[in-house]
Amino acid sequence: MSSQAPQPPLPDEGPSPLAAPPPEPAAAPAVGNAPEAPQHAEQPRPHPTVRRIAQGHDRRPPGRPMRLWRKLAIWVLYARRDRGFWYGFAIDLLWPVLMAVARWDFRGGRHVPPQGGVLLAVNHLSHVDPIVLVAYCMAQGRIPRFLAMKELWGMRVVGAPLRGGRHIPVDRKASGIEAYRAAVDAVNRGECVVVYPEGGFPDESDGWPQKAHTGIARMALETGAPVVPVGQWGSNHLLPPQAKAGTLVPRATLRVLAGEPVDLADLVGKQKRGSALREATDRIMSRVTEELATLRGEAPPTS
């Protein structure tokens, strides 16, 4: 991608050491000395009990599913303001469905700042990924915003939650500059924006991250917001890429692990340099791959 024209991070291509948490800091550090992002006037304060309940799961041995009482308690207590009616309705409806069809193993939530603009860089495995990440973010007291194909806004069932939930439409037939600016504005007003840097997933894959677009790097270097690497595994077992229906037996375990923010301090403000964008993108995806490797208990391919 040319370094002269901003390219937004692309959304889904389809119709994305484990230990007990230490005392939680007030907020995650930004990647550089960028001005502090203004907070959205209606953004709710995170419920501290929700984060404490969710992050308490980290004390369990890796690979063990979250206990039912934790998932139910989070469902009762998580934020219900600032979601938009239909987005909030979808979250409340799908939460128990996701509990019923899969086990959860959500870890590393202490690395997701409780407030302020943040970018979550996540590997992409399945069409069900956004639902899993909504559950993960809500458990950390954050309401996630996604980038998605503009065509989805006109669909009867999917369109209402997207329109009301302040998600970001991406017109794949255009340059993408409008989506990029909307994403930057969302981060600057204190939103949690989930990005799948790969832009989609192939029908056949070994599950390791593919080549990533530089959009998330450009957003990070312009806003100075922290980039939290997130690895996920198991959504591809619940709903494989080519499958028309989910796999309910045996129940999949949805595993999500967030790591410390990626260090991009030396690159902030250099978003117009192609070399800086590629370096930042490589750092981000390297960290995402590390989190995924921890979840899978495997070494990633060297080539």
mmCIF file of C-alpha atoms in Angstrom:
data_model
loop_
_atom_site.group_PDB
_atom_site.id
_atom_site.type_symbol
_atom_site.label_atom_id
_atom_site.label_comp_id
_atom_site.label_asym_id
_atom_site.label_seq_id
_atom_site.Cartn_x
_atom_site.Cartn_y
_atom_site.Cartn_z
ATOM 1 C CA MET A 1 0.000 0.000 0.000
ATOM 2 C CA SER A 2 1.266 3.433 -0.864
ATOM 3 C CA SER A 3 2.375 5.557 2.052
ATOM 4 C CA GLN A 4 0.752 8.594 0.401
ATOM 5 C CA ALA A 5 -2.899 7.564 0.752
ATOM 6 C CA PRO A 6 -4.286 6.442 4.122
ATOM 7 C CA GLN A 7 -5.764 2.953 4.048
ATOM 8 C CA PRO A 8 -8.125 1.883 6.806
ATOM 9 C CA PRO A 9 -7.823 -1.484 8.519
ATOM 10 C CA LEU A 10 -10.067 -3.876 6.649
ATOM 11 C CA PRO A 11 -12.929 -5.785 8.295
ATOM 12 C CA ASP A 12 -14.185 -9.335 7.833
ATOM 13 C CA GLU A 13 -13.948 -10.626 4.271
ATOM 14 C CA GLY A 14 -17.011 -12.857 4.839
ATOM 15 C CA PRO A 15 -21.057 -12.088 4.281
ATOM 16 C CA SER A 16 -12.306 -11.685 14.298
ATOM 17 C CA PRO A 17 2.716 -15.848 30.774
ATOM 18 C CA LEU A 18 -0.858 -16.648 32.022
ATOM 19 C CA ALA A 19 -1.159 -15.729 35.662
ATOM 20 C CA ALA A 20 -3.340 -14.084 38.283
ATOM 21 C CA PRO A 21 -3.802 -10.370 37.487
ATOM 22 C CA PRO A 22 -1.773 -7.868 39.492
ATOM 23 C CA PRO A 23 -3.378 -4.663 40.821
ATOM 24 C CA GLU A 24 -4.919 -2.923 37.827
ATOM 25 C CA PRO A 25 -3.452 0.411 36.661
ATOM 26 C CA ALA A 26 -5.748 3.353 36.049
ATOM 27 C CA ALA A 27 -5.192 3.149 32.294
ATOM 28 C CA ALA A 28 -2.867 1.556 29.772
ATOM 29 C CA PRO A 29 -0.031 3.738 28.471
ATOM 30 C CA ALA A 30 -0.349 5.359 25.073
ATOM 31 C CA VAL A 31 2.211 4.508 22.429
ATOM 32 C CA GLY A 32 3.804 7.931 22.481
ATOM 33 C CA ASN A 33 3.486 11.558 23.500
ATOM 34 C CA ALA A 34 0.347 12.216 21.488
ATOM 35 C CA PRO A 35 -2.250 14.569 23.019
ATOM 36 C CA GLU A 36 -4.641 12.902 25.400
ATOM 37 C CA ALA A 37 -7.768 11.816 23.538
ATOM 38 C CA PRO A 38 -11.006 13.493 24.628
ATOM 39 C CA GLN A 39 -13.574 11.235 26.262
ATOM 40 C CA HIS A 40 -16.994 10.756 24.704
ATOM 41 C CA ALA A 41 -19.554 12.639 26.749
ATOM 42 C CA GLU A 42 -21.900 9.653 27.059
ATOM 43 C CA GLN A 43 -19.269 6.974 27.566
ATOM 44 C CA PRO A 44 -20.157 4.998 30.714
ATOM 45 C CA ARG A 45 -17.603 4.358 33.396
ATOM 46 C CA PRO A 46 -16.625 0.681 33.537
ATOM 47 C CA HIS A 47 -18.199 -1.353 36.307
ATOM 48 C CA PRO A 48 -15.202 -2.305 38.498
ATOM 49 C CA THR A 49 -16.937 -5.425 39.738
ATOM 50 C CA VAL A 50 -17.381 -6.707 36.183
ATOM 51 C CA ARG A 51 -13.664 -6.408 35.473
ATOM 52 C CA ARG A 52 -12.774 -7.972 38.800
ATOM 53 C CA ILE A 53 -15.065 -10.951 38.172
ATOM 54 C CA ALA A 54 -13.791 -11.456 34.606
ATOM 55 C CA GLN A 55 -10.122 -11.076 35.463
ATOM 56 C CA GLY A 56 -10.422 -13.369 38.451
ATOM 57 C CA HIS A 57 -10.674 -16.209 35.915
ATOM 58 C CA ASP A 58 -6.954 -15.716 35.187
ATOM 59 C CA ARG A 59 -6.204 -17.493 38.459
ATOM 60 C CA ARG A 60 -7.522 -20.762 37.050
ATOM 61 C CA PRO A 61 -5.085 -23.072 35.213
ATOM 62 C CA PRO A 62 -4.674 -22.193 31.514
ATOM 63 C CA GLY A 63 -7.196 -23.933 29.301
ATOM 64 C CA ARG A 64 -9.830 -24.313 32.016
ATOM 65 C CA PRO A 65 -13.191 -22.789 31.062
ATOM 66 C CA MET A 66 -14.697 -19.839 32.886
ATOM 67 C CA ARG A 67 -17.144 -20.840 35.594
ATOM 68 C CA LEU A 68 -20.828 -20.377 34.889
ATOM 69 C CA TRP A 69 -21.363 -18.003 37.809
ATOM 70 C CA ARG A 70 -18.785 -15.589 36.412
ATOM 71 C CA LYS A 71 -20.464 -15.451 33.008
ATOM 72 C CA LEU A 72 -23.886 -14.964 34.563
ATOM 73 C CA ALA A 73 -22.651 -12.268 36.957
ATOM 74 C CA ILE A 74 -20.964 -10.347 34.136
ATOM 75 C CA TRP A 75 -24.141 -10.609 32.045
ATOM 76 C CA VAL A 76 -26.181 -9.080 34.870
ATOM 77 C CA LEU A 77 -23.699 -6.303 35.704
ATOM 78 C CA TYR A 78 -22.127 -5.194 32.418
ATOM 79 C CA ALA A 79 -22.771 -1.730 30.972
ATOM 80 C CA ARG A 80 -26.130 -1.153 29.304
ATOM 81 C CA ARG A 81 -25.662 2.511 28.410
ATOM 82 C CA ASP A 82 -24.081 3.926 25.271
ATOM 83 C CA ARG A 83 -24.726 0.800 23.196
ATOM 84 C CA GLY A 84 -27.677 1.840 21.070
ATOM 85 C CA PHE A 85 -30.952 -0.035 21.476
ATOM 86 C CA TRP A 86 -30.531 -2.731 18.814
ATOM 87 C CA TYR A 87 -26.807 -3.287 19.456
ATOM 88 C CA GLY A 88 -27.563 -3.638 23.156
ATOM 89 C CA PHE A 89 -30.494 -5.949 22.418
ATOM 90 C CA ALA A 90 -28.248 -8.163 20.263
ATOM 91 C CA ILE A 91 -25.595 -8.333 22.999
ATOM 92 C CA ASP A 92 -28.118 -9.270 25.679
ATOM 93 C CA LEU A 93 -29.680 -11.876 23.388
ATOM 94 C CA LEU A 94 -26.490 -13.508 22.118
ATOM 95 C CA TRP A 95 -24.695 -13.636 25.485
ATOM 96 C CA PRO A 96 -26.698 -16.623 26.838
ATOM 97 C CA VAL A 97 -26.649 -18.286 23.411
ATOM 98 C CA LEU A 98 -22.850 -18.125 23.357
ATOM 99 C CA MET A 99 -22.755 -19.477 26.904
ATOM 100 C CA ALA A 100 -24.902 -22.431 25.842
ATOM 101 C CA VAL A 101 -23.013 -23.434 22.694
ATOM 102 C CA ALA A 102 -19.405 -22.997 23.852
ATOM 103 C CA ARG A 103 -17.065 -22.841 26.823
ATOM 104 C CA TRP A 104 -15.151 -19.612 27.464
ATOM 105 C CA ASP A 105 -11.549 -19.073 28.496
ATOM 106 C CA PHE A 106 -11.048 -15.280 28.532
ATOM 107 C CA ARG A 107 -7.712 -14.046 29.924
ATOM 108 C CA GLY A 108 -5.433 -11.019 30.007
ATOM 109 C CA GLY A 109 -8.261 -8.505 30.391
ATOM 110 C CA ARG A 110 -6.121 -6.371 32.708
ATOM 111 C CA HIS A 111 -4.259 -5.210 29.595
ATOM 112 C CA VAL A 112 -7.419 -3.670 28.117
ATOM 113 C CA PRO A 113 -7.582 -0.138 29.574
ATOM 114 C CA PRO A 114 -10.816 0.517 31.479
ATOM 115 C CA GLN A 115 -11.297 3.881 29.745
ATOM 116 C CA GLY A 116 -9.927 5.938 26.859
ATOM 117 C CA GLY A 117 -9.239 5.278 23.209
ATOM 118 C CA VAL A 118 -7.700 1.896 22.458
ATOM 119 C CA LEU A 119 -7.181 -0.351 19.436
ATOM 120 C CA LEU A 120 -7.519 -4.120 19.821
ATOM 121 C CA ALA A 121 -5.574 -6.014 17.148
ATOM 122 C CA VAL A 122 -7.092 -9.490 16.793
ATOM 123 C CA ASN A 123 -6.364 -12.487 14.574
ATOM 124 C CA HIS A 124 -9.266 -13.604 12.383
ATOM 125 C CA LEU A 125 -10.539 -17.198 12.230
ATOM 126 C CA SER A 126 -14.302 -17.368 11.732
ATOM 127 C CA HIS A 127 -17.499 -15.447 11.011
ATOM 128 C CA VAL A 128 -18.359 -15.783 14.702
ATOM 129 C CA ASP A 129 -15.258 -13.822 15.798
ATOM 130 C CA PRO A 130 -17.072 -10.483 16.324
ATOM 131 C CA ILE A 131 -19.584 -12.100 18.679
ATOM 132 C CA VAL A 132 -16.766 -13.633 20.715
ATOM 133 C CA LEU A 133 -14.898 -10.314 20.903
ATOM 134 C CA VAL A 134 -18.047 -8.470 21.974
ATOM 135 C CA ALA A 135 -18.367 -10.884 24.895
ATOM 136 C CA TYR A 136 -14.684 -10.483 25.749
ATOM 137 C CA CYS A 137 -14.784 -6.680 25.654
ATOM 138 C CA MET A 138 -18.028 -6.417 27.607
ATOM 139 C CA ALA A 139 -16.442 -8.607 30.289
ATOM 140 C CA GLN A 140 -13.680 -5.983 30.572
ATOM 141 C CA GLY A 141 -16.200 -3.139 30.892
ATOM 142 C CA ARG A 142 -15.705 -1.896 27.310
ATOM 143 C CA ILE A 143 -18.249 -1.536 24.506
ATOM 144 C CA PRO A 144 -16.443 -2.509 21.299
ATOM 145 C CA ARG A 145 -16.898 -0.807 17.917
ATOM 146 C CA PHE A 146 -16.091 -2.688 14.712
ATOM 147 C CA LEU A 147 -15.273 -1.896 11.100
ATOM 148 C CA ALA A 148 -17.538 -3.798 8.717
ATOM 149 C CA MET A 149 -18.619 -3.865 5.065
ATOM 150 C CA LYS A 150 -20.900 -0.976 4.149
ATOM 151 C CA GLU A 151 -23.344 -3.402 2.509
ATOM 152 C CA LEU A 152 -24.240 -4.859 5.917
ATOM 153 C CA TRP A 153 -25.808 -1.547 6.978
ATOM 154 C CA GLY A 154 -28.694 -2.152 4.570
ATOM 155 C CA MET A 155 -29.520 -5.660 5.813
ATOM 156 C CA ARG A 156 -32.716 -6.033 7.825
ATOM 157 C CA VAL A 157 -31.373 -8.005 10.814
ATOM 158 C CA VAL A 158 -27.720 -6.974 10.931
ATOM 159 C CA GLY A 159 -28.127 -3.348 9.868
ATOM 160 C CA ALA A 160 -29.964 -2.051 12.945
ATOM 161 C CA PRO A 161 -27.292 -3.083 15.492
ATOM 162 C CA LEU A 162 -24.558 -1.717 13.219
ATOM 163 C CA ARG A 163 -26.280 1.632 12.729
ATOM 164 C CA GLY A 164 -27.224 2.088 16.372
ATOM 165 C CA GLY A 165 -23.960 0.782 17.791
ATOM 166 C CA ARG A 166 -21.706 3.456 16.219
ATOM 167 C CA HIS A 167 -19.822 0.885 14.191
ATOM 168 C CA ILE A 168 -17.804 1.987 11.178
ATOM 169 C CA PRO A 169 -18.878 1.175 7.592
ATOM 170 C CA VAL A 170 -16.147 0.429 5.055
ATOM 171 C CA ASP A 171 -16.852 0.967 1.348
ATOM 172 C CA ARG A 172 -14.600 -1.512 -0.423
ATOM 173 C CA LYS A 173 -15.265 0.150 -3.781
ATOM 174 C CA ALA A 174 -13.840 3.466 -2.582
ATOM 175 C CA SER A 175 -10.467 4.505 -1.189
ATOM 176 C CA GLY A 176 -11.485 3.794 2.397
ATOM 177 C CA ILE A 177 -10.451 7.244 3.621
ATOM 178 C CA GLU A 178 -13.890 7.928 5.145
ATOM 179 C CA ALA A 179 -13.764 4.721 7.193
ATOM 180 C CA TYR A 180 -10.219 5.505 8.256
ATOM 181 C CA ARG A 181 -11.183 8.984 9.465
ATOM 182 C CA ALA A 182 -14.245 7.590 11.264
ATOM 183 C CA ALA A 183 -12.085 5.027 13.042
ATOM 184 C CA VAL A 184 -9.551 7.677 14.080
ATOM 185 C CA ASP A 185 -12.382 9.897 15.363
ATOM 186 C CA ALA A 186 -13.786 6.963 17.358
ATOM 187 C CA VAL A 187 -10.427 6.322 19.012
ATOM 188 C CA ASN A 188 -9.921 10.031 19.724
ATOM 189 C CA ARG A 189 -13.238 10.268 21.538
ATOM 190 C CA GLY A 190 -12.312 7.366 23.779
ATOM 191 C CA GLU A 191 -13.804 4.330 22.043
ATOM 192 C CA CYS A 192 -12.551 0.740 22.043
ATOM 193 C CA VAL A 193 -12.114 -0.126 18.353
ATOM 194 C CA VAL A 194 -11.599 -3.761 17.366
ATOM 195 C CA VAL A 195 -9.526 -4.305 14.221
ATOM 196 C CA TYR A 196 -8.745 -7.491 12.303
ATOM 197 C CA PRO A 197 -5.491 -6.437 10.579
ATOM 198 C CA GLU A 198 -5.604 -9.424 8.220
ATOM 199 C CA GLY A 199 -8.796 -8.034 6.683
ATOM 200 C CA GLY A 200 -10.436 -11.448 6.563
ATOM 201 C CA PHE A 201 -9.613 -15.137 6.654
ATOM 202 C CA PRO A 202 -9.008 -17.715 3.905
ATOM 203 C CA ASP A 203 -11.351 -20.675 3.518
ATOM 204 C CA GLU A 204 -8.439 -23.009 4.156
ATOM 205 C CA SER A 205 -5.915 -21.992 6.778
ATOM 206 C CA ASP A 206 -3.714 -23.449 9.492
ATOM 207 C CA GLY A 207 -5.017 -20.748 11.810
ATOM 208 C CA TRP A 208 -1.841 -18.698 12.003
ATOM 209 C CA PRO A 209 -2.147 -14.997 11.077
ATOM 210 C CA GLN A 210 -1.876 -14.077 7.416
ATOM 211 C CA LYS A 211 -0.227 -10.988 5.926
ATOM 212 C CA ALA A 212 -1.758 -7.877 7.524
ATOM 213 C CA HIS A 213 -2.794 -4.482 6.180
ATOM 214 C CA THR A 214 -1.141 -1.372 7.628
ATOM 215 C CA GLY A 215 -4.372 0.453 8.499
ATOM 216 C CA ILE A 216 -4.215 -0.273 12.225
ATOM 217 C CA ALA A 217 -0.607 0.902 12.350
ATOM 218 C CA ARG A 218 -1.530 4.162 10.654
ATOM 219 C CA MET A 219 -4.368 4.703 13.142
ATOM 220 C CA ALA A 220 -2.101 3.982 16.093
ATOM 221 C CA LEU A 221 0.693 6.278 14.935
ATOM 222 C CA GLU A 222 -1.739 9.118 14.231
ATOM 223 C CA THR A 223 -3.747 8.885 17.463
ATOM 224 C CA GLY A 224 -1.071 7.706 19.885
ATOM 225 C CA ALA A 225 -3.607 5.251 21.328
ATOM 226 C CA PRO A 226 -2.390 1.950 22.800
ATOM 227 C CA VAL A 227 -2.594 -1.130 20.593
ATOM 228 C CA VAL A 228 -3.464 -4.231 22.606
ATOM 229 C CA PRO A 229 -2.566 -7.522 20.840
ATOM 230 C CA VAL A 230 -5.282 -10.151 21.212
ATOM 231 C CA GLY A 231 -5.007 -13.799 20.248
ATOM 232 C CA GLN A 232 -8.077 -15.988 19.927
ATOM 233 C CA TRP A 233 -8.575 -19.677 19.255
ATOM 234 C CA GLY A 234 -11.648 -21.894 19.172
ATOM 235 C CA SER A 235 -14.087 -19.801 17.155
ATOM 236 C CA ASN A 236 -12.871 -21.762 14.125
ATOM 237 C CA HIS A 237 -13.977 -24.946 15.907
ATOM 238 C CA LEU A 238 -17.394 -23.520 16.766
ATOM 239 C CA LEU A 239 -17.977 -22.288 13.204
ATOM 240 C CA PRO A 240 -15.325 -23.360 10.665
ATOM 241 C CA PRO A 241 -14.864 -20.890 7.775
ATOM 242 C CA GLN A 242 -16.571 -23.076 5.158
ATOM 243 C CA ALA A 243 -19.315 -24.441 7.421
ATOM 244 C CA LYS A 244 -22.946 -23.361 7.056
ATOM 245 C CA ALA A 245 -23.790 -24.315 10.648
ATOM 246 C CA GLY A 246 -21.913 -24.368 13.913
ATOM 247 C CA THR A 247 -20.405 -27.427 15.592
ATOM 248 C CA LEU A 248 -22.223 -27.983 18.880
ATOM 249 C CA VAL A 249 -20.829 -31.419 19.825
ATOM 250 C CA PRO A 250 -18.277 -31.482 21.254
ATOM 251 C CA ARG A 251 -18.620 -27.947 22.641
ATOM 252 C CA ALA A 252 -15.844 -25.655 21.467
ATOM 253 C CA THR A 253 -13.751 -23.689 23.955
ATOM 254 C CA LEU A 254 -13.470 -20.037 22.932
ATOM 255 C CA ARG A 255 -10.054 -18.908 24.117
ATOM 256 C CA VAL A 256 -9.062 -15.223 24.080
ATOM 257 C CA LEU A 257 -5.840 -13.752 25.488
ATOM 258 C CA ALA A 258 -4.804 -10.078 25.504
ATOM 259 C CA GLY A 259 -1.203 -9.005 26.015
ATOM 260 C CA GLU A 260 0.549 -5.806 27.050
ATOM 261 C CA PRO A 261 0.230 -2.886 24.597
ATOM 262 C CA VAL A 262 2.669 -2.971 21.694
ATOM 263 C CA ASP A 263 5.584 -0.557 22.041
ATOM 264 C CA LEU A 264 5.344 1.872 19.110
ATOM 265 C CA ALA A 265 6.683 4.973 20.887
ATOM 266 C CA ASP A 266 9.618 5.445 18.492
ATOM 267 C CA LEU A 267 7.283 5.462 15.471
ATOM 268 C CA VAL A 268 4.513 7.809 16.619
ATOM 269 C CA GLY A 269 3.940 10.663 14.179
ATOM 270 C CA LYS A 270 5.608 8.802 11.302
ATOM 271 C CA GLN A 271 2.389 7.449 9.786
ATOM 272 C CA LYS A 272 3.244 8.968 6.384
ATOM 273 C CA ARG A 273 6.368 6.834 6.066
ATOM 274 C CA GLY A 274 5.821 3.460 4.445
ATOM 275 C CA SER A 275 8.736 1.898 6.292
ATOM 276 C CA ALA A 276 7.373 3.044 9.660
ATOM 277 C CA LEU A 277 3.914 1.672 8.853
ATOM 278 C CA ARG A 278 5.302 -1.707 7.877
ATOM 279 C CA GLU A 279 7.543 -1.839 10.965
ATOM 280 C CA ALA A 280 4.606 -0.982 13.236
ATOM 281 C CA THR A 281 2.390 -3.546 11.501
ATOM 282 C CA ASP A 282 5.057 -6.242 11.861
ATOM 283 C CA ARG A 283 5.433 -5.490 15.574
ATOM 284 C CA ILE A 284 1.678 -5.643 16.117
ATOM 285 C CA MET A 285 1.227 -8.917 14.244
ATOM 286 C CA SER A 286 4.257 -10.453 15.917
ATOM 287 C CA ARG A 287 2.657 -9.800 19.286
ATOM 288 C CA VAL A 288 -0.730 -11.099 18.131
ATOM 289 C CA THR A 289 1.004 -14.263 16.936
ATOM 290 C CA GLU A 290 2.747 -14.628 20.317
ATOM 291 C CA GLU A 291 -0.599 -14.505 22.141
ATOM 292 C CA LEU A 292 -2.058 -17.052 19.725
ATOM 293 C CA ALA A 293 0.960 -19.339 20.172
ATOM 294 C CA THR A 294 0.436 -19.233 23.942
ATOM 295 C CA LEU A 295 -3.200 -20.258 23.507
ATOM 296 C CA ARG A 296 -2.397 -23.049 21.087
ATOM 297 C CA GLY A 297 0.656 -24.276 22.992
ATOM 298 C CA GLU A 298 2.550 -24.417 19.708
ATOM 299 C CA ALA A 299 5.389 -22.586 18.042
ATOM 300 C CA PRO A 300 4.259 -20.488 15.036
ATOM 301 C CA PRO A 301 5.716 -21.300 11.619
ATOM 302 C CA THR A 302 9.059 -19.650 10.917
ATOM 303 C CA SER A 303 8.318 -18.749 7.294
#
